[in-house]
Amino acid sequence: QKEVEQNSGPLSVPEGAIASLNCTYSDRGSQSFFWYRQYSGKSPELIMFIYSNGDKEDGRFTAQLNKASQYVSLLIRDSQPSDSATYLCAVNIGYSTLTFGKGTMLLVSP
Amino acid sequence: GAGVSQSPSNKVTEKGKDVELRCDPISGHTALYWYRQSLGQGLEFLIYFQGNSAPDKSGLPSDRFSAERTGGSVSTLTIQRTQQEDSAVYLCASSANGMRSAKLFFGSGTQLSVL
């Protein structure tokens, strides 16, 4: 069974803090990794993608990939209440199918 | 179009009836995906189209589920003899191509409720 695992949370952080979201995956052949944000009642929205080991930064977001350990993480700096959402980790397993984790709920308190 | 369009946004049906859900992908996107999301659950893959063909339909849960895509554009997901466990949000996504690096863009979904 090829899986993507995330802690369901909620992860609670105060405004201005760094939120760290983690994801592990089972398929060593995975090559593409994505983070989606999903507000309650809305559809997922792509916020970050990473293909190579290391860090990738985009504004307040940093994606980190460690293929040897089979984990990918998302850091959100200077967290804002508007960042409160469920964050879905998605991993490409197979030629084209994205497998999603169940998501981590993030709550940022003012 | 500017984004992925799905219709209807809500569908309430009686157990045993057939339903059709429609997806209109972003113009020029060759790959199209159907997922479903039950309350509090993650996204469950159903089927992937590249053009009009479906190289991966491994996620269709039973033979009551079928999908087609015509003209390399609009796709229809059909559920026959609906059951209560079919109740979920059905999400369609498209990408510019079907490569591993492809970024998926989602529509707003169809909320299906089977009574």
GROMACS .gro file of N, CA and C in nm, chain A residues 29-32 34 36 38 41-46 49 51 88 92-103, chain B residues 6 33 35 37 40-45 48 50 55-56 58 91 98-109:
model
  168
   29GLY      N    1   1.020   0.564  -0.490
   29GLY     CA    2   1.028   0.610  -0.628
   29GLY      C    3   0.960   0.743  -0.652
   30SER      N    4   0.899   0.800  -0.550
   30SER     CA    5   0.827   0.927  -0.566
   30SER      C    6   0.925   1.037  -0.604
   31GLN      N    7   0.882   1.124  -0.693
   31GLN     CA    8   0.970   1.228  -0.744
   31GLN      C    9   0.915   1.369  -0.731
   32SER      N   10   0.785   1.382  -0.711
   32SER     CA   11   0.725   1.515  -0.708
   32SER      C   12   0.639   1.527  -0.583
   34PHE      N   13   0.400   1.800  -0.333
   34PHE     CA   14   0.318   1.920  -0.340
   34PHE      C   15   0.253   1.946  -0.204
   36TYR      N   16  -0.086   2.149  -0.066
   36TYR     CA   17  -0.209   2.219  -0.099
   36TYR      C   18  -0.270   2.272   0.030
   38GLN      N   19  -0.633   2.392   0.201
   38GLN     CA   20  -0.777   2.378   0.182
   38GLN      C   21  -0.849   2.446   0.296
   41GLY      N   22  -1.472   2.398   0.349
   41GLY     CA   23  -1.577   2.413   0.249
   41GLY      C   24  -1.529   2.454   0.112
   42LYS      N   25  -1.398   2.464   0.096
   42LYS     CA   26  -1.341   2.506  -0.033
   42LYS      C   27  -1.258   2.392  -0.092
   43SER      N   28  -1.215   2.411  -0.215
   43SER     CA   29  -1.135   2.310  -0.282
   43SER      C   30  -0.986   2.335  -0.256
   44PRO      N   31  -0.902   2.234  -0.272
   44PRO     CA   32  -0.758   2.251  -0.246
   44PRO      C   33  -0.695   2.350  -0.344
   45GLU      N   34  -0.596   2.423  -0.292
   45GLU     CA   35  -0.524   2.524  -0.369
   45GLU      C   36  -0.375   2.496  -0.356
   46LEU      N   37  -0.306   2.485  -0.468
   46LEU     CA   38  -0.163   2.456  -0.466
   46LEU      C   39  -0.085   2.576  -0.410
   49PHE      N   40   0.550   2.341  -0.438
   49PHE     CA   41   0.590   2.213  -0.494
   49PHE      C   42   0.742   2.204  -0.487
   51TYR      N   43   1.079   1.927  -0.605
   51TYR     CA   44   1.119   1.806  -0.675
   51TYR      C   45   1.256   1.754  -0.631
   88LEU      N   46  -0.268   1.988   0.292
   88LEU     CA   47  -0.261   1.854   0.233
   88LEU      C   48  -0.127   1.833   0.166
   92ASN      N   49   0.357   1.231  -0.585
   92ASN     CA   50   0.335   1.161  -0.711
   92ASN      C   51   0.379   1.016  -0.697
   93ILE      N   52   0.285   0.925  -0.706
   93ILE     CA   53   0.315   0.782  -0.699
   93ILE      C   54   0.269   0.721  -0.830
   94GLY      N   55   0.363   0.659  -0.899
   94GLY     CA   56   0.327   0.613  -1.032
   94GLY      C   57   0.351   0.723  -1.133
   95TYR      N   58   0.311   0.703  -1.254
   95TYR     CA   59   0.345   0.796  -1.361
   95TYR      C   60   0.278   0.931  -1.342
   96SER      N   61   0.153   0.932  -1.298
   96SER     CA   62   0.084   1.060  -1.300
   96SER      C   63  -0.012   1.082  -1.184
   97THR      N   64  -0.039   0.981  -1.107
   97THR     CA   65  -0.143   0.996  -1.006
   97THR      C   66  -0.088   1.059  -0.879
   98LEU      N   67  -0.151   1.165  -0.832
   98LEU     CA   68  -0.114   1.225  -0.705
   98LEU      C   69  -0.189   1.155  -0.593
   99THR      N   70  -0.114   1.113  -0.491
   99THR     CA   71  -0.175   1.056  -0.371
   99THR      C   72  -0.168   1.161  -0.261
  100PHE      N   73  -0.280   1.186  -0.198
  100PHE     CA   74  -0.289   1.288  -0.095
  100PHE      C   75  -0.291   1.227   0.044
  101GLY      N   76  -0.228   1.297   0.138
  101GLY     CA   77  -0.247   1.266   0.277
  101GLY      C   78  -0.381   1.319   0.323
  102LYS      N   79  -0.419   1.286   0.446
  102LYS     CA   80  -0.550   1.329   0.497
  102LYS      C   81  -0.549   1.473   0.548
  103GLY      N   82  -0.428   1.530   0.555
  103GLY     CA   83  -0.419   1.671   0.589
  103GLY      C   84  -0.396   1.698   0.735
  116GLN      N   85  -1.706   2.307  -1.244
  116GLN     CA   86  -1.780   2.184  -1.219
  116GLN      C   87  -1.929   2.216  -1.200
  143TYR      N   88  -0.841   1.491  -1.387
  143TYR     CA   89  -0.848   1.396  -1.276
  143TYR      C   90  -0.980   1.413  -1.202
  145TYR      N   91  -1.133   1.319  -0.821
  145TYR     CA   92  -1.111   1.275  -0.684
  145TYR      C   93  -1.244   1.289  -0.611
  147GLN      N   94  -1.389   1.341  -0.190
  147GLN     CA   95  -1.350   1.370  -0.053
  147GLN      C   96  -1.472   1.355   0.036
  150GLY      N   97  -1.426   1.493   0.647
  150GLY     CA   98  -1.315   1.468   0.736
  150GLY      C   99  -1.209   1.374   0.681
  151GLN      N  100  -1.221   1.339   0.555
  151GLN     CA  101  -1.125   1.246   0.495
  151GLN      C  102  -1.037   1.316   0.392
  152GLY      N  103  -0.934   1.246   0.352
  152GLY     CA  104  -0.847   1.299   0.249
  152GLY      C  105  -0.908   1.281   0.111
  153LEU      N  106  -0.833   1.322   0.011
  153LEU     CA  107  -0.879   1.308  -0.126
  153LEU      C  108  -0.851   1.166  -0.176
  154GLU      N  109  -0.955   1.106  -0.230
  154GLU     CA  110  -0.944   0.971  -0.283
  154GLU      C  111  -0.943   0.977  -0.435
  155PHE      N  112  -0.837   0.929  -0.496
  155PHE     CA  113  -0.824   0.930  -0.642
  155PHE      C  114  -0.926   0.837  -0.706
  158TYR      N  115  -0.797   0.915  -1.398
  158TYR     CA  116  -0.712   1.013  -1.464
  158TYR      C  117  -0.729   0.999  -1.615
  160GLN      N  118  -0.581   1.136  -1.992
  160GLN     CA  119  -0.484   1.209  -2.072
  160GLN      C  120  -0.548   1.219  -2.211
  165PRO      N  121  -0.569   0.633  -1.884
  165PRO     CA  122  -0.465   0.535  -1.854
  165PRO      C  123  -0.468   0.483  -1.710
  166ASP      N  124  -0.538   0.551  -1.623
  166ASP     CA  125  -0.544   0.506  -1.484
  166ASP      C  126  -0.686   0.528  -1.431
  168SER      N  127  -0.783   0.314  -1.175
  168SER     CA  128  -0.772   0.219  -1.065
  168SER      C  129  -0.850   0.260  -0.941
  201LEU      N  130  -1.442   1.612  -0.666
  201LEU     CA  131  -1.355   1.718  -0.714
  201LEU      C  132  -1.290   1.679  -0.846
  208GLY      N  133   0.028   1.537  -1.822
  208GLY     CA  134   0.015   1.430  -1.723
  208GLY      C  135   0.147   1.386  -1.665
  209MET      N  136   0.245   1.474  -1.672
  209MET     CA  137   0.378   1.434  -1.624
  209MET      C  138   0.383   1.435  -1.472
  210ARG      N  139   0.485   1.372  -1.418
  210ARG     CA  140   0.496   1.359  -1.272
  210ARG      C  141   0.506   1.493  -1.204
  211SER      N  142   0.559   1.591  -1.273
  211SER     CA  143   0.576   1.723  -1.212
  211SER      C  144   0.453   1.810  -1.226
  212ALA      N  145   0.348   1.754  -1.286
  212ALA     CA  146   0.231   1.835  -1.318
  212ALA      C  147   0.164   1.890  -1.192
  213LYS      N  148   0.125   2.016  -1.201
  213LYS     CA  149   0.054   2.080  -1.092
  213LYS      C  150  -0.095   2.073  -1.122
  214LEU      N  151  -0.169   2.024  -1.025
  214LEU     CA  152  -0.313   2.010  -1.041
  214LEU      C  153  -0.386   2.134  -0.993
  215PHE      N  154  -0.485   2.175  -1.067
  215PHE     CA  155  -0.571   2.286  -1.031
  215PHE      C  156  -0.713   2.232  -1.019
  216PHE      N  157  -0.774   2.257  -0.904
  216PHE     CA  158  -0.902   2.197  -0.871
  216PHE      C  159  -1.019   2.290  -0.901
  217GLY      N  160  -1.131   2.227  -0.936
  217GLY     CA  161  -1.257   2.298  -0.940
  217GLY      C  162  -1.316   2.308  -0.801
  218SER      N  163  -1.432   2.370  -0.791
  218SER     CA  164  -1.493   2.393  -0.660
  218SER      C  165  -1.574   2.274  -0.611
  219GLY      N  166  -1.586   2.170  -0.696
  219GLY     CA  167  -1.646   2.046  -0.651
  219GLY      C  168  -1.797   2.039  -0.666
   0.00000   0.00000   0.00000
